[in-house]
Short mmCIF file of N, CA, C and O in Angstrom, two decimals:
data_model
loop_
_atom_site.label_atom_id
_atom_site.label_comp_id
_atom_site.label_asym_id
_atom_site.label_seq_id
_atom_site.Cartn_x
_atom_site.Cartn_y
_atom_site.Cartn_z
N MET A 1 0.82 -1.18 0.00
CA MET A 1 0.00 0.00 0.00
C MET A 1 0.87 1.26 0.00
O MET A 1 0.59 2.19 -0.74
N ILE A 2 1.91 1.28 0.76
CA ILE A 2 2.82 2.42 0.76
C ILE A 2 3.48 2.55 -0.61
O ILE A 2 3.62 3.64 -1.14
N ARG A 3 3.87 1.42 -1.20
CA ARG A 3 4.50 1.45 -2.51
C ARG A 3 3.59 2.09 -3.55
O ARG A 3 4.02 2.89 -4.36
N MET A 4 2.31 1.78 -3.54
CA MET A 4 1.37 2.36 -4.49
C MET A 4 1.29 3.88 -4.31
O MET A 4 1.24 4.61 -5.28
N ALA A 5 1.33 4.33 -3.08
CA ALA A 5 1.26 5.77 -2.82
C ALA A 5 2.50 6.46 -3.36
O ALA A 5 2.42 7.54 -3.94
N LEU A 6 3.66 5.86 -3.20
CA LEU A 6 4.89 6.44 -3.73
C LEU A 6 4.87 6.45 -5.24
O LEU A 6 5.26 7.42 -5.88
N ASP A 7 4.41 5.37 -5.87
CA ASP A 7 4.35 5.28 -7.32
C ASP A 7 3.45 6.35 -7.91
O ASP A 7 3.71 6.88 -8.98
N ALA A 8 2.37 6.69 -7.23
CA ALA A 8 1.43 7.67 -7.74
C ALA A 8 2.05 9.07 -7.81
O ALA A 8 1.60 9.91 -8.57
N HIS A 9 3.11 9.31 -7.05
CA HIS A 9 3.74 10.62 -7.02
C HIS A 9 5.07 10.66 -7.76
O HIS A 9 5.83 11.60 -7.60
N ARG A 10 5.35 9.68 -8.58
CA ARG A 10 6.59 9.69 -9.34
C ARG A 10 6.53 10.75 -10.42
O ARG A 10 5.52 10.90 -11.09
N PRO A 11 7.61 11.47 -10.62
CA PRO A 11 7.62 12.43 -11.73
C PRO A 11 7.74 11.69 -13.06
O PRO A 11 8.25 10.58 -13.12
N SER A 12 7.26 12.33 -14.12
CA SER A 12 7.42 11.73 -15.44
C SER A 12 8.88 11.87 -15.86
O SER A 12 9.63 12.67 -15.33
N PHE A 13 9.25 11.08 -16.83
CA PHE A 13 10.63 11.02 -17.31
C PHE A 13 10.61 11.36 -18.79
O PHE A 13 9.89 10.74 -19.56
N SER A 14 11.35 12.38 -19.20
CA SER A 14 11.39 12.81 -20.59
C SER A 14 12.75 12.52 -21.19
O SER A 14 13.78 12.81 -20.58
N ILE A 15 12.73 11.97 -22.41
CA ILE A 15 13.96 11.65 -23.12
C ILE A 15 13.89 12.32 -24.50
O ILE A 15 12.90 12.18 -25.21
N VAL A 16 14.93 13.07 -24.85
CA VAL A 16 15.01 13.70 -26.17
C VAL A 16 16.14 13.01 -26.93
O VAL A 16 17.27 12.93 -26.46
N VAL A 17 15.78 12.49 -28.13
CA VAL A 17 16.75 11.72 -28.92
C VAL A 17 16.89 12.37 -30.30
O VAL A 17 15.97 12.31 -31.11
N PRO A 18 18.05 13.00 -30.57
CA PRO A 18 18.26 13.50 -31.93
C PRO A 18 18.53 12.31 -32.86
O PRO A 18 19.27 11.40 -32.49
N ILE A 19 17.91 12.33 -34.05
CA ILE A 19 18.09 11.20 -34.98
C ILE A 19 18.38 11.72 -36.38
O ILE A 19 17.87 12.75 -36.80
N LEU A 20 19.22 10.99 -37.07
CA LEU A 20 19.52 11.25 -38.47
C LEU A 20 19.99 9.95 -39.10
O LEU A 20 21.07 9.44 -38.77
N ASN A 21 19.15 9.37 -39.94
CA ASN A 21 19.49 8.14 -40.65
C ASN A 21 19.93 7.02 -39.70
O ASN A 21 21.01 6.47 -39.83
N LYS A 22 19.07 6.70 -38.75
CA LYS A 22 19.39 5.69 -37.73
C LYS A 22 18.44 4.50 -37.78
O LYS A 22 18.17 3.87 -36.76
N GLU A 23 17.92 4.15 -38.96
CA GLU A 23 16.95 3.06 -39.04
C GLU A 23 17.50 1.74 -38.50
O GLU A 23 16.75 0.93 -37.99
N GLY A 24 18.79 1.53 -38.55
CA GLY A 24 19.38 0.30 -38.05
C GLY A 24 19.44 0.23 -36.53
O GLY A 24 19.62 -0.86 -35.97
N ASN A 25 19.32 1.36 -35.86
CA ASN A 25 19.46 1.40 -34.40
C ASN A 25 18.17 1.74 -33.66
O ASN A 25 18.08 1.53 -32.46
N ILE A 26 17.20 2.30 -34.35
CA ILE A 26 16.04 2.87 -33.69
C ILE A 26 15.21 1.83 -32.94
O ILE A 26 14.73 2.08 -31.84
N GLU A 27 15.04 0.65 -33.51
CA GLU A 27 14.21 -0.36 -32.87
C GLU A 27 14.79 -0.82 -31.54
O GLU A 27 14.08 -0.90 -30.54
N SER A 28 16.08 -1.09 -31.50
CA SER A 28 16.69 -1.55 -30.24
C SER A 28 16.63 -0.46 -29.17
O SER A 28 16.42 -0.75 -28.00
N LEU A 29 16.77 0.79 -29.57
CA LEU A 29 16.66 1.88 -28.61
C LEU A 29 15.25 1.97 -28.03
O LEU A 29 15.08 2.02 -26.81
N VAL A 30 14.24 1.96 -28.91
CA VAL A 30 12.86 2.06 -28.43
C VAL A 30 12.52 0.87 -27.54
O VAL A 30 11.89 1.03 -26.49
N GLN A 31 12.94 -0.33 -27.92
CA GLN A 31 12.66 -1.52 -27.11
C GLN A 31 13.30 -1.39 -25.72
O GLN A 31 12.68 -1.73 -24.72
N SER A 32 14.54 -0.88 -25.67
CA SER A 32 15.21 -0.75 -24.36
C SER A 32 14.51 0.27 -23.47
O SER A 32 14.41 0.09 -22.26
N ILE A 33 14.00 1.34 -24.07
CA ILE A 33 13.27 2.34 -23.29
C ILE A 33 11.93 1.78 -22.84
O ILE A 33 11.52 1.95 -21.70
N PHE A 34 11.23 1.09 -23.74
CA PHE A 34 9.91 0.54 -23.44
C PHE A 34 9.96 -0.50 -22.31
O PHE A 34 9.00 -0.64 -21.56
N ARG A 35 11.07 -1.19 -22.17
CA ARG A 35 11.21 -2.21 -21.13
C ARG A 35 11.40 -1.62 -19.73
O ARG A 35 11.33 -2.33 -18.73
N GLN A 36 11.64 -0.33 -19.63
CA GLN A 36 11.86 0.29 -18.33
C GLN A 36 10.61 0.22 -17.48
O GLN A 36 9.50 0.35 -17.97
N THR A 37 10.78 0.01 -16.19
CA THR A 37 9.65 -0.05 -15.28
C THR A 37 9.34 1.32 -14.68
O THR A 37 8.27 1.53 -14.12
N TYR A 38 10.28 2.24 -14.79
CA TYR A 38 10.06 3.59 -14.29
C TYR A 38 9.15 4.32 -15.28
O TYR A 38 9.22 4.12 -16.47
N GLY A 39 8.33 5.18 -14.78
CA GLY A 39 7.51 5.93 -15.71
C GLY A 39 6.53 6.80 -14.99
O GLY A 39 6.50 6.81 -13.77
N PRO A 40 5.73 7.54 -15.69
CA PRO A 40 5.55 7.52 -17.14
C PRO A 40 6.76 8.10 -17.88
O PRO A 40 7.49 8.92 -17.35
N ILE A 41 6.94 7.63 -19.11
CA ILE A 41 8.07 8.04 -19.94
C ILE A 41 7.54 8.66 -21.23
O ILE A 41 6.64 8.13 -21.86
N GLU A 42 8.12 9.80 -21.60
CA GLU A 42 7.86 10.36 -22.91
C GLU A 42 9.19 10.43 -23.66
O GLU A 42 10.21 10.80 -23.08
N VAL A 43 9.16 10.04 -24.93
CA VAL A 43 10.36 10.04 -25.76
C VAL A 43 10.08 10.93 -26.97
O VAL A 43 9.12 10.70 -27.71
N MET A 44 10.88 11.96 -27.13
CA MET A 44 10.74 12.86 -28.27
C MET A 44 11.91 12.65 -29.21
O MET A 44 13.06 12.90 -28.83
N PHE A 45 11.63 12.15 -30.39
CA PHE A 45 12.65 11.97 -31.41
C PHE A 45 12.68 13.23 -32.26
O PHE A 45 11.67 13.63 -32.81
N VAL A 46 13.85 13.83 -32.37
CA VAL A 46 14.01 15.05 -33.16
C VAL A 46 14.78 14.67 -34.41
O VAL A 46 15.98 14.38 -34.35
N ASP A 47 14.07 14.65 -35.55
CA ASP A 47 14.68 14.24 -36.80
C ASP A 47 15.34 15.44 -37.49
O ASP A 47 14.77 16.52 -37.55
N ASP A 48 16.52 15.20 -38.01
CA ASP A 48 17.28 16.27 -38.67
C ASP A 48 17.36 16.04 -40.18
O ASP A 48 18.37 16.30 -40.80
N GLY A 49 16.27 15.48 -40.74
CA GLY A 49 16.22 15.30 -42.20
C GLY A 49 16.65 13.93 -42.66
O GLY A 49 17.30 13.80 -43.72
N SER A 50 16.30 12.90 -41.93
CA SER A 50 16.68 11.53 -42.31
C SER A 50 16.22 11.20 -43.73
O SER A 50 15.11 11.54 -44.13
N LYS A 51 17.07 10.51 -44.47
CA LYS A 51 16.76 10.08 -45.83
C LYS A 51 16.41 8.59 -45.89
O LYS A 51 15.99 8.10 -46.91
N ASP A 52 16.60 7.88 -44.78
CA ASP A 52 16.28 6.46 -44.74
C ASP A 52 14.89 6.28 -44.12
O ASP A 52 14.08 7.19 -44.12
N ARG A 53 14.60 5.14 -43.54
CA ARG A 53 13.29 4.83 -42.97
C ARG A 53 13.16 5.21 -41.50
O ARG A 53 12.22 4.80 -40.83
N THR A 54 14.07 6.00 -40.97
CA THR A 54 14.05 6.35 -39.55
C THR A 54 12.72 6.94 -39.11
O THR A 54 12.10 6.47 -38.15
N THR A 55 12.24 7.97 -39.79
CA THR A 55 11.00 8.62 -39.36
C THR A 55 9.80 7.70 -39.54
O THR A 55 8.89 7.71 -38.72
N GLU A 56 9.81 6.88 -40.58
CA GLU A 56 8.72 5.91 -40.78
C GLU A 56 8.65 4.94 -39.61
O GLU A 56 7.58 4.62 -39.11
N LEU A 57 9.81 4.47 -39.15
CA LEU A 57 9.85 3.54 -38.02
C LEU A 57 9.38 4.21 -36.74
O LEU A 57 8.63 3.61 -35.96
N VAL A 58 9.78 5.45 -36.51
CA VAL A 58 9.34 6.17 -35.31
C VAL A 58 7.82 6.32 -35.33
O VAL A 58 7.15 6.11 -34.33
N LYS A 59 7.25 6.64 -36.49
CA LYS A 59 5.80 6.77 -36.60
C LYS A 59 5.10 5.45 -36.31
O LYS A 59 4.03 5.42 -35.68
N GLN A 60 5.68 4.34 -36.75
CA GLN A 60 5.10 3.02 -36.45
C GLN A 60 5.11 2.75 -34.96
O GLN A 60 4.13 2.27 -34.39
N PHE A 61 6.23 3.05 -34.30
CA PHE A 61 6.30 2.88 -32.84
C PHE A 61 5.29 3.81 -32.15
O PHE A 61 4.66 3.42 -31.18
N GLU A 62 5.16 5.01 -32.65
CA GLU A 62 4.22 5.98 -32.09
C GLU A 62 2.79 5.41 -32.12
O GLU A 62 2.07 5.48 -31.12
N GLU A 63 2.40 4.84 -33.23
CA GLU A 63 1.06 4.26 -33.37
C GLU A 63 0.87 3.02 -32.50
O GLU A 63 -0.19 2.80 -31.94
N ARG A 64 1.90 2.22 -32.40
CA ARG A 64 1.79 0.92 -31.73
C ARG A 64 1.98 0.97 -30.22
O ARG A 64 1.33 0.23 -29.48
N LEU A 65 2.85 1.84 -29.73
CA LEU A 65 3.26 1.77 -28.33
C LEU A 65 2.69 2.87 -27.43
O LEU A 65 2.76 2.75 -26.21
N ASN A 66 2.16 3.95 -28.00
CA ASN A 66 1.68 5.03 -27.15
C ASN A 66 0.57 4.55 -26.22
O ASN A 66 -0.36 3.88 -26.65
N SER A 67 0.72 4.89 -24.96
CA SER A 67 -0.26 4.53 -23.93
C SER A 67 -0.18 5.58 -22.83
O SER A 67 0.55 6.55 -22.96
N GLY A 68 -0.87 5.35 -21.74
CA GLY A 68 -0.81 6.28 -20.63
C GLY A 68 0.54 6.30 -19.94
O GLY A 68 0.93 7.28 -19.33
N HIS A 69 1.29 5.22 -20.06
CA HIS A 69 2.58 5.07 -19.38
C HIS A 69 3.75 5.42 -20.29
O HIS A 69 4.82 5.79 -19.82
N PHE A 70 3.55 5.32 -21.60
CA PHE A 70 4.66 5.46 -22.54
C PHE A 70 4.19 6.28 -23.74
O PHE A 70 3.18 5.95 -24.36
N ARG A 71 4.89 7.36 -24.05
CA ARG A 71 4.48 8.24 -25.15
C ARG A 71 5.69 8.54 -26.04
O ARG A 71 6.73 8.96 -25.56
N ILE A 72 5.52 8.31 -27.34
CA ILE A 72 6.54 8.62 -28.33
C ILE A 72 6.01 9.74 -29.22
O ILE A 72 4.84 9.73 -29.61
N SER A 73 6.87 10.69 -29.55
CA SER A 73 6.49 11.71 -30.51
C SER A 73 7.68 12.01 -31.42
O SER A 73 8.83 11.84 -31.03
N LEU A 74 7.36 12.42 -32.63
CA LEU A 74 8.37 12.76 -33.62
C LEU A 74 8.32 14.25 -33.86
O LEU A 74 7.27 14.80 -34.20
N VAL A 75 9.44 14.91 -33.65
CA VAL A 75 9.55 16.34 -33.89
C VAL A 75 10.30 16.49 -35.21
O VAL A 75 11.43 16.02 -35.35
N LYS A 76 9.64 17.10 -36.17
CA LYS A 76 10.26 17.22 -37.49
C LYS A 76 9.83 18.55 -38.09
O LYS A 76 8.68 18.78 -38.32
N GLY A 77 10.77 19.40 -38.29
CA GLY A 77 10.48 20.69 -38.90
C GLY A 77 11.62 21.07 -39.81
O GLY A 77 12.74 20.58 -39.66
N GLU A 78 11.33 21.91 -40.75
CA GLU A 78 12.39 22.36 -41.66
C GLU A 78 13.39 23.24 -40.94
O GLU A 78 14.57 23.24 -41.27
N VAL A 79 12.91 23.99 -39.96
CA VAL A 79 13.79 24.85 -39.19
C VAL A 79 13.68 24.47 -37.72
O VAL A 79 12.59 24.34 -37.19
N LYS A 80 14.81 24.25 -37.09
CA LYS A 80 14.84 23.93 -35.66
C LYS A 80 15.71 24.97 -34.97
O LYS A 80 16.67 25.46 -35.54
N ALA A 81 15.35 25.30 -33.76
CA ALA A 81 16.13 26.27 -33.00
C ALA A 81 16.47 25.69 -31.65
O ALA A 81 15.60 25.15 -30.97
N ASP A 82 17.72 25.75 -31.28
CA ASP A 82 18.15 25.36 -29.95
C ASP A 82 18.31 26.63 -29.13
O ASP A 82 19.13 27.48 -29.47
N LEU A 83 17.51 26.77 -28.10
CA LEU A 83 17.53 27.98 -27.29
C LEU A 83 17.87 27.65 -25.85
O LEU A 83 17.52 26.60 -25.35
N GLU A 84 18.54 28.56 -25.23
CA GLU A 84 18.80 28.50 -23.80
C GLU A 84 17.89 29.51 -23.13
O GLU A 84 17.35 30.41 -23.78
N VAL A 85 17.73 29.41 -21.83
CA VAL A 85 16.80 30.31 -21.13
C VAL A 85 17.22 31.77 -21.23
O VAL A 85 16.38 32.66 -21.12
N TRP A 86 18.47 32.05 -21.45
CA TRP A 86 18.91 33.44 -21.56
C TRP A 86 18.83 33.98 -23.00
O TRP A 86 19.09 35.12 -23.26
N ASP A 87 18.41 33.13 -23.96
CA ASP A 87 18.25 33.54 -25.34
C ASP A 87 16.87 34.18 -25.55
O ASP A 87 16.00 34.11 -24.70
N SER A 88 16.70 34.79 -26.69
CA SER A 88 15.40 35.28 -27.12
C SER A 88 15.25 34.95 -28.60
O SER A 88 16.23 34.81 -29.32
N LEU A 89 14.01 34.81 -29.03
CA LEU A 89 13.73 34.48 -30.42
C LEU A 89 13.06 35.68 -31.05
O LEU A 89 12.03 36.15 -30.57
N GLU A 90 13.66 36.21 -32.10
CA GLU A 90 13.13 37.38 -32.77
C GLU A 90 12.86 37.05 -34.22
O GLU A 90 13.53 36.23 -34.82
N THR A 91 11.84 37.70 -34.77
CA THR A 91 11.50 37.47 -36.18
C THR A 91 12.17 38.48 -37.08
O THR A 91 12.63 39.50 -36.67
#
């Protein structure tokens, strides 16, 4: 009973994975993350213009594995910006 109370207050865990043409590695990475007992876990894959099947595979995992405990998303844009808290974004 105490364990359940502690589990209910666990913080979520976020993982950001930059990817570029990693179709040969993506499945083993997702499987290793999915096997974790800690959670909830969100995994954000940031694609930098992959030319292979990397983004297709991430989308398949997104459709198949997303649940209340595990969430995959693909971030893909033509322009990406890396900002720090002391930066500002101007048009």
